[in-house]
Each structure stands twice: as structure tokens, then as C-alpha cells.
Coordinates of C-alpha atoms and ligand atoms in Angstrom, one line a residue:
M19 CA -52.3 -39.7 -47.8
S20 CA -55.1 -37.2 -47.9
S21 CA -54.3 -33.3 -48.9
M22 CA -55.1 -32.5 -44.9
E23 CA -52.2 -34.6 -44.1
L24 CA -49.9 -33.6 -47.0
E25 CA -50.0 -30.0 -46.0
L26 CA -49.3 -31.3 -42.2
N27 CA -46.7 -33.3 -43.2
N28 CA -45.3 -30.0 -44.9
L29 CA -45.9 -27.8 -42.3
R30 CA -43.8 -30.0 -40.1
S31 CA -40.3 -30.0 -42.3
E32 CA -41.3 -26.7 -42.9
A33 CA -41.0 -26.0 -39.3
L34 CA -38.3 -27.7 -37.9
K35 CA -36.2 -26.6 -40.9
E36 CA -37.0 -22.7 -39.2
I37 CA -36.2 -23.6 -36.1
S38 CA -33.0 -25.5 -36.9
S39 CA -31.9 -22.3 -38.5
I40 CA -32.5 -20.1 -36.1
N41 CA -29.2 -18.5 -33.8
S42 CA -30.4 -16.4 -31.7
L43 CA -33.3 -16.4 -28.8
D44 CA -35.1 -13.2 -30.0
N45 CA -35.9 -15.6 -33.1
L46 CA -36.9 -18.5 -31.1
R47 CA -39.1 -17.0 -29.1
E48 CA -40.5 -15.4 -32.5
I49 CA -41.0 -19.3 -34.0
E50 CA -42.0 -20.0 -30.7
I51 CA -45.3 -17.9 -30.9
K52 CA -45.8 -18.8 -34.8
Y53 CA -46.6 -22.0 -33.8
L54 CA -47.4 -22.7 -30.3
G55 CA -49.1 -19.5 -29.7
R56 CA -52.8 -19.5 -28.4
K57 CA -53.5 -18.2 -32.2
G58 CA -50.5 -20.0 -33.4
V59 CA -50.3 -22.2 -36.5
L60 CA -51.4 -25.4 -34.7
N61 CA -54.0 -24.4 -32.7
Q62 CA -55.4 -23.2 -35.8
L63 CA -55.4 -26.4 -37.5
L64 CA -57.3 -28.1 -34.4
K65 CA -59.8 -25.2 -34.8
E66 CA -60.1 -26.2 -38.5
L67 CA -60.3 -29.9 -37.8
S68 CA -64.0 -29.5 -37.3
T69 CA -64.4 -29.0 -41.2
A70 CA -62.8 -32.4 -42.1
P71 CA -64.5 -35.3 -42.6
L72 CA -65.7 -36.7 -39.0
E73 CA -63.6 -40.2 -39.7
E74 CA -60.8 -38.7 -40.8
R75 CA -60.8 -36.0 -37.2
P76 CA -59.6 -38.5 -34.4
E77 CA -56.4 -39.6 -36.9
L78 CA -56.0 -36.1 -37.6
G79 CA -55.9 -34.8 -34.8
G80 CA -53.5 -36.8 -33.6
I81 CA -50.9 -36.4 -35.8
I82 CA -51.4 -32.4 -35.1
N83 CA -50.7 -32.9 -31.7
Q84 CA -47.6 -35.1 -33.1
I85 CA -46.3 -32.9 -34.6
K86 CA -47.0 -30.3 -31.5
L87 CA -45.0 -32.1 -29.4
E88 CA -42.1 -31.9 -31.9
I89 CA -41.8 -28.9 -32.2
I90 CA -42.1 -28.0 -28.5
R91 CA -39.2 -30.5 -28.1
E92 CA -37.1 -29.3 -30.7
I93 CA -37.6 -25.5 -29.6
E94 CA -36.5 -27.2 -26.2
S95 CA -33.2 -28.5 -27.1
K96 CA -32.7 -25.6 -29.3
R97 CA -33.5 -22.8 -26.4
T98 CA -30.9 -25.0 -24.3
L99 CA -28.0 -25.1 -27.2
L100 CA -28.6 -21.2 -27.8
E101 CA -28.5 -20.1 -23.9
E102 CA -25.4 -22.1 -23.3
R103 CA -23.7 -20.6 -26.5
E104 CA -25.3 -17.0 -24.8
K105 CA -23.3 -17.9 -21.9
A106 CA -20.2 -19.1 -23.3
K107 CA -20.1 -15.9 -25.0
K108 CA -20.4 -14.0 -22.4
L109 CA -18.1 -15.6 -20.3
E110 CA -15.4 -15.2 -23.4
E111 CA -16.5 -11.4 -23.1
E112 CA -15.8 -11.4 -19.1
R113 CA -12.6 -13.1 -18.9
I114 CA -10.4 -12.0 -16.8
D115 CA -6.7 -11.9 -18.7
V116 CA -4.2 -12.9 -15.3
T117 CA -1.7 -12.4 -17.6
L118 CA -1.8 -9.0 -17.8
P119 CA 0.3 -6.8 -15.7
G120 CA -1.5 -6.0 -12.2
M121 CA -2.3 -2.3 -11.2
N122 CA 0.5 -1.2 -9.1
I123 CA -1.0 0.3 -5.6
S124 CA 2.6 2.0 -4.3
P125 CA 2.0 2.8 -0.5
G126 CA 2.8 6.0 0.8
R127 CA 6.2 6.5 2.9
L128 CA 7.8 8.9 5.5
H129 CA 9.7 11.5 4.5
P130 CA 13.3 11.2 5.0
L131 CA 13.3 14.2 7.8
T132 CA 10.5 12.5 9.3
L133 CA 12.3 9.0 9.9
I134 CA 15.1 10.7 11.4
I135 CA 13.3 13.1 13.4
E136 CA 11.1 10.2 14.7
R137 CA 14.1 8.1 15.4
V138 CA 16.0 11.0 17.5
E139 CA 12.4 11.8 19.3
E140 CA 12.7 8.0 20.5
I141 CA 16.4 8.5 21.6
F142 CA 15.6 11.6 23.7
R143 CA 12.4 10.4 25.0
G144 CA 14.5 7.7 26.7
L145 CA 16.6 10.5 27.9
G146 CA 14.0 11.6 30.1
F147 CA 13.2 14.3 27.7
T148 CA 9.8 15.7 26.5
V149 CA 9.3 17.1 22.8
V150 CA 7.3 20.1 22.5
E151 CA 6.7 22.9 19.6
G152 CA 7.2 26.6 19.4
F153 CA 6.4 29.2 16.9
E154 CA 7.3 29.2 13.0
M155 CA 6.7 32.7 13.2
E156 CA 8.4 34.8 15.8
T157 CA 8.8 38.5 17.5
D158 CA 12.3 40.1 17.4
Y159 CA 12.3 39.5 21.1
Y160 CA 12.1 35.9 21.1
N161 CA 14.2 35.1 18.9
F162 CA 17.1 37.3 19.3
E163 CA 16.7 40.3 22.1
A164 CA 15.8 37.5 24.6
L165 CA 18.9 35.2 23.3
N166 CA 21.0 37.7 24.7
I167 CA 21.5 39.4 20.8
P168 CA 20.3 42.7 21.1
W169 CA 20.3 44.7 17.8
Y170 CA 23.8 45.7 17.0
H171 CA 24.9 42.2 17.9
P172 CA 27.1 40.2 14.8
A173 CA 25.4 37.3 15.0
R174 CA 22.6 39.2 13.1
D175 CA 24.1 39.3 9.6
T176 CA 24.8 35.4 10.1
Q177 CA 21.5 34.7 10.8
D178 CA 19.5 37.0 7.7
S179 CA 16.4 36.9 8.2
F180 CA 12.5 37.4 6.9
Y181 CA 11.1 39.9 8.7
I182 CA 7.3 40.2 8.1
T183 CA 6.5 43.1 9.9
D184 CA 9.5 45.7 11.8
K185 CA 8.7 43.2 14.6
F186 CA 7.5 39.5 13.3
L187 CA 10.2 37.8 12.1
L188 CA 10.3 34.0 10.2
R189 CA 12.3 32.3 13.3
T190 CA 16.3 32.0 12.5
Q191 CA 16.5 29.2 14.6
T192 CA 14.6 27.1 17.4
S193 CA 16.5 28.7 20.0
P194 CA 13.2 30.8 21.1
V195 CA 11.4 27.9 22.1
Q196 CA 13.7 27.6 25.2
I197 CA 12.4 31.2 26.0
R198 CA 8.6 29.8 25.3
V199 CA 9.6 27.0 27.1
M200 CA 10.6 28.5 30.6
E201 CA 8.4 31.8 30.8
K202 CA 5.6 28.9 30.8
T203 CA 7.7 25.8 32.6
K204 CA 9.2 25.7 36.3
P205 CA 12.1 23.5 36.5
P206 CA 13.2 21.0 36.5
F207 CA 12.3 20.2 32.9
K208 CA 14.1 18.6 29.7
I209 CA 13.0 19.3 26.7
I210 CA 13.8 19.3 23.1
A211 CA 11.8 21.2 19.9
P212 CA 12.1 20.2 16.2
G213 CA 10.9 22.5 13.8
R214 CA 11.5 24.5 10.4
V215 CA 13.7 27.6 10.7
Y216 CA 14.1 30.3 7.7
R217 CA 17.4 32.6 6.5
R218 CA 17.7 34.6 3.4
D219 CA 20.9 31.6 2.1
Q220 CA 21.0 31.3 -1.6
P221 CA 20.1 27.9 -2.1
T222 CA 22.9 25.7 -2.4
A223 CA 23.5 21.9 -2.0
R224 CA 24.3 22.9 1.7
H225 CA 22.3 25.7 2.0
S226 CA 18.6 26.4 1.7
P227 CA 16.3 29.2 2.9
V228 CA 14.0 26.7 4.9
F229 CA 16.0 24.1 6.8
H230 CA 15.6 22.0 10.1
Q231 CA 16.8 22.5 13.6
I232 CA 16.4 20.3 16.8
E233 CA 16.8 22.7 20.0
G234 CA 17.4 20.7 23.4
M235 CA 17.4 22.8 26.9
A236 CA 17.8 21.1 30.3
V237 CA 17.3 23.0 33.5
D238 CA 17.5 21.7 36.9
K239 CA 19.6 22.3 40.5
D240 CA 23.2 21.5 39.8
I241 CA 23.3 20.7 36.0
T242 CA 26.6 21.4 34.8
F243 CA 28.6 20.9 31.5
A244 CA 29.2 16.7 32.1
H245 CA 25.5 16.2 31.9
L246 CA 25.4 18.5 28.6
K247 CA 28.5 15.7 27.3
G248 CA 26.9 12.9 29.2
T249 CA 23.6 14.1 26.7
L250 CA 25.1 14.2 23.6
D251 CA 27.5 11.6 23.5
A252 CA 24.3 8.8 24.5
F253 CA 22.3 10.7 21.3
A254 CA 25.3 10.5 19.5
H255 CA 26.2 6.5 20.1
A256 CA 22.3 5.7 19.6
L257 CA 21.8 7.7 16.3
F258 CA 25.6 6.7 14.5
G259 CA 26.4 3.4 16.5
S260 CA 28.9 2.8 19.6
D261 CA 32.1 3.0 17.5
V262 CA 31.6 6.5 16.8
S263 CA 34.3 9.1 18.5
T264 CA 32.9 12.4 19.9
R265 CA 34.7 15.7 19.9
F266 CA 34.1 18.4 21.8
R267 CA 35.3 21.9 21.1
A268 CA 34.8 25.6 22.6
D269 CA 32.5 28.1 20.6
Y270 CA 31.0 31.1 20.8
F271 CA 26.9 31.6 21.2
P272 CA 25.5 35.0 23.0
F273 CA 22.7 32.5 24.5
T274 CA 25.5 30.1 26.6
E275 CA 28.4 30.1 28.3
P276 CA 30.5 28.4 28.0
S277 CA 29.5 27.6 24.9
G278 CA 30.9 24.5 22.4
E279 CA 31.2 22.3 19.4
F280 CA 30.3 18.7 18.8
A281 CA 31.3 16.5 16.5
I282 CA 31.4 13.0 15.4
S283 CA 34.1 10.9 14.1
C284 CA 33.2 11.0 10.3
I285 CA 30.9 7.9 9.4
F286 CA 32.1 7.1 6.2
C287 CA 35.7 7.1 6.7
K288 CA 35.8 6.2 10.1
G289 CA 38.1 9.7 10.7
K290 CA 40.3 8.9 8.6
G291 CA 39.6 12.1 5.9
C292 CA 37.5 12.2 3.5
R293 CA 35.0 14.5 0.9
V294 CA 32.4 14.8 3.6
C295 CA 34.0 15.8 6.6
S296 CA 36.9 18.2 4.4
Y297 CA 39.2 15.1 5.2
S298 CA 39.3 16.4 8.5
G299 CA 38.2 13.2 9.6
W300 CA 34.9 14.6 12.2
I301 CA 31.6 15.8 11.0
E302 CA 30.0 19.0 13.8
I303 CA 26.8 18.5 14.5
L304 CA 25.4 21.1 17.0
G305 CA 26.5 23.8 18.8
C306 CA 25.6 23.9 23.0
G307 CA 26.4 25.6 26.2
M308 CA 25.6 26.2 29.3
V309 CA 22.6 28.4 29.4
H310 CA 23.7 31.6 30.1
P311 CA 23.0 33.6 32.9
K312 CA 21.2 36.3 31.2
V313 CA 18.9 33.8 29.4
L314 CA 17.6 31.8 32.9
E315 CA 16.8 35.1 33.7
V316 CA 14.7 36.4 30.9
G317 CA 12.9 33.5 30.9
G318 CA 12.5 34.3 35.1
I319 CA 14.8 31.4 36.5
D320 CA 16.7 32.5 39.2
P321 CA 20.5 31.6 37.7
E322 CA 21.8 31.1 41.5
E323 CA 19.4 28.4 42.1
Y324 CA 19.3 26.8 38.7
S325 CA 21.4 26.2 35.6
G326 CA 21.1 24.6 32.7
F327 CA 22.3 23.6 29.1
A328 CA 21.1 23.7 25.5
F329 CA 22.3 23.0 22.2
G330 CA 20.9 22.8 18.6
M331 CA 21.4 21.0 15.6
G332 CA 20.7 20.8 12.1
W333 CA 18.5 18.5 11.5
D334 CA 18.6 18.0 7.9
R335 CA 22.1 17.5 8.1
L336 CA 21.6 14.3 10.4
A337 CA 19.0 13.3 7.4
M338 CA 21.8 13.7 5.3
L339 CA 24.6 12.4 6.9
T340 CA 22.4 8.5 8.1
Y341 CA 20.9 8.6 4.4
N342 CA 24.5 9.8 2.2
I343 CA 21.9 12.5 0.5
N344 CA 24.9 14.8 -0.8
D345 CA 22.0 18.1 -1.5
I346 CA 19.8 19.8 0.9
R347 CA 17.3 21.0 -1.8
F348 CA 16.3 17.5 -2.1
F349 CA 14.4 17.6 1.2
L350 CA 11.8 20.2 -0.2
E351 CA 11.9 19.6 -3.6
N352 CA 9.4 16.2 -2.7
H353 CA 10.5 14.6 -6.6
P354 CA 9.1 11.0 -5.9
E355 CA 11.7 8.9 -7.4
F356 CA 14.1 11.0 -3.9
L357 CA 10.9 9.8 -1.9
V358 CA 10.6 6.4 -2.8
Q359 CA 14.1 5.9 -2.0
F360 CA 13.2 5.2 1.8
Ligands
DAH429 N1 21.2 28.6 17.8 C1 22.1 27.9 17.1 C2 22.2 28.5 15.5 O1 21.3 28.2 15.0 C3 22.1 27.0 17.6 C4 23.1 26.4 19.3 C5 23.7 26.4 19.3 C6 21.4 26.2 19.9 C7 24.3 26.8 21.2 C8 22.0 26.1 21.0 C9 23.3 26.6 21.8 O2 20.8 25.9 22.0 O3 23.3 26.2 22.7 O4 23.3 28.2 14.8

């Protein structure tokens, strides 16, 4: 073996050893350039072949080319190996642990007051009523005067008001909507008007300075108390079930004559008497009556030609009864723990 052959042999084993010890694709590229690059070791050797004795050149050239092929093969198989290893590593890093708990997406819900009003509106629409809205800030005239509640009337004391100026206040009831509707609408009409109302009450389980009412009014020729009774009976049975009993009793409101108070048999004890109904068996849900002739007149409607009935109920109370909620303050506090239950 010539010295050149010996040198080539060493080169071969050194190159193979180097390739086998490589651990990264970057290093592999360096080695590839070192041996196979344009100015790499093997090309250098081929160039140097011209200095070898003529008769040895073909054989040496053959050996060099063989070594070159061998190195190419080794580098390629090493590359495949490293690429596969890198891919596996990447997959491992990006692996998704399907056993981890998922992200909890909780969908929005409707507020219990919204759920109730949707149901109430649906019932009254079915009875031919239209849903209208009034203003939360009203004038003294619409909130009291026009409803036959003059300044000296004791009813003003029971509706302690938030005045904004001498003339403007936050409405204490939804009844002013009656006047606004009469001023704009020619009878016959049947409306309900849900909305917020405000009174200077200390917040307790049963009172809130902000609460909700639903006003109702129907005006036509020959409207009688029987229409009022039939309408409210139908409403109560639709909302609370056909097995509830209803009760009308005389009451007083300045804007209705005669006036009544409407109650349903207690839905919790079925009329036997329990804490919710204060052991009376009945739950009052609204005030009502035949629209006072003075009020029709103020609204621009001739009381000789037309008559009407009206009612007003606490909407919070309806929701409290329906969902068995025992504190009115929950409605405005908006605690998620409360709201997710509906
Ligand atoms: N506005 C009355 C209140 O807040 C409720 C009411 C009673 C409304 C009788 C009416 C009615 O329309 O006819 O206490």
C-alpha cells in the first residue's frame, strides 16, 4: 500500500467517525462542506492527484471517488436520522394533552326579570295587547297631576319620590304611560308598558329604590269590569297555571273608579297558608280598576263615549314568585352565582 493509499484510508475512517459522532443538522452541514464542498478535502485530493506517479493515478482516483461516495451515503443516512429525530422532538414539544381540562366557555344568559317580561309580553300579545314604553324621568304632571293625584293627595306620601328639579322626577310608577298613550292614540287600544320605577325606599329584602312595574290599559267603547276580570284571570292562569284561583277585592287608587286589588291563590301552599303568603293563602299581585273619567278626560278621551280598564303590577314580585327568590335586591346586584341559576 502506497503512502497515499494509507493516507486515504485514514481520511476515510476519520471522516466516517466524525459523521457518526454528529448530533445536529447544523454540524452535519459543516462536515459536508468540509469533505464534499467545492474546496473540500476530497476535491483537494483529486486536484493533488496530478502530483502522483502516472501509473498510480487511475487507482488512486478510483479510491478517492469511492471514499467520496461512501461519505455522501453516510451523510445522507445521518441526515435522515437527524431530521427524523428533530421532527419527533418537535412533535413531542407541541403535543396536546387531551386529558387536561378544557377551557370553560360559559354562554350568556337572560336575567330572570327578562325571562319573566318575555313571558308576560307573550301572554298579553296573545290577548291583543301592544307593548309600549314610557320615560323613566317624568314631569310631576304625568307622574301625579294627570293621574288625579294633586299635590296635597296622601298618595304622594306613599310614593316618596326622587325629584331632579321642582318639575322633574324619576317616575314612581308606570302609570304616567297611560296618559302619554291616551294623548297620542285614538281608542280603541290595548297596551302594556313594562319599565323601571324609583322610590326613596330603604333597600330591604322586599323593597328596593329601583324596581319594575308593568302597566296595562285598555280603552274602547263599552269596556266593563268584566273585561278587566277576564283579562287578568286569563293572564294569571297563563303565567301561574290553570289550577290557581284568583280573587278581586275592592281597593282605592286615585286614577281608577272603582279600584280593585287582584290576588292569586298562593302557588307555594296552594292556598293553605304559608310564610310566603303570610298564612293568608293569597298573594296580591296587582292593583287595577276602571279608568277614572277624569283621567280619560285629561288624556283627551271623552268618558261619555269611551271607558277603559287599567292595572299595574310589580314585575320583580312576579319573578320572585316564579323562581322562588326571597330577596328583591338580588335582581340589581348581578352576582354571577345568582345569575347562572336561570
Ligand atoms: N300605579 C299603582 C302603584 O304603583 C299601581 C296601579 C294600580 C296601576 C291600579 C294601575 C291601576 O294602572 O289601575 O301602586
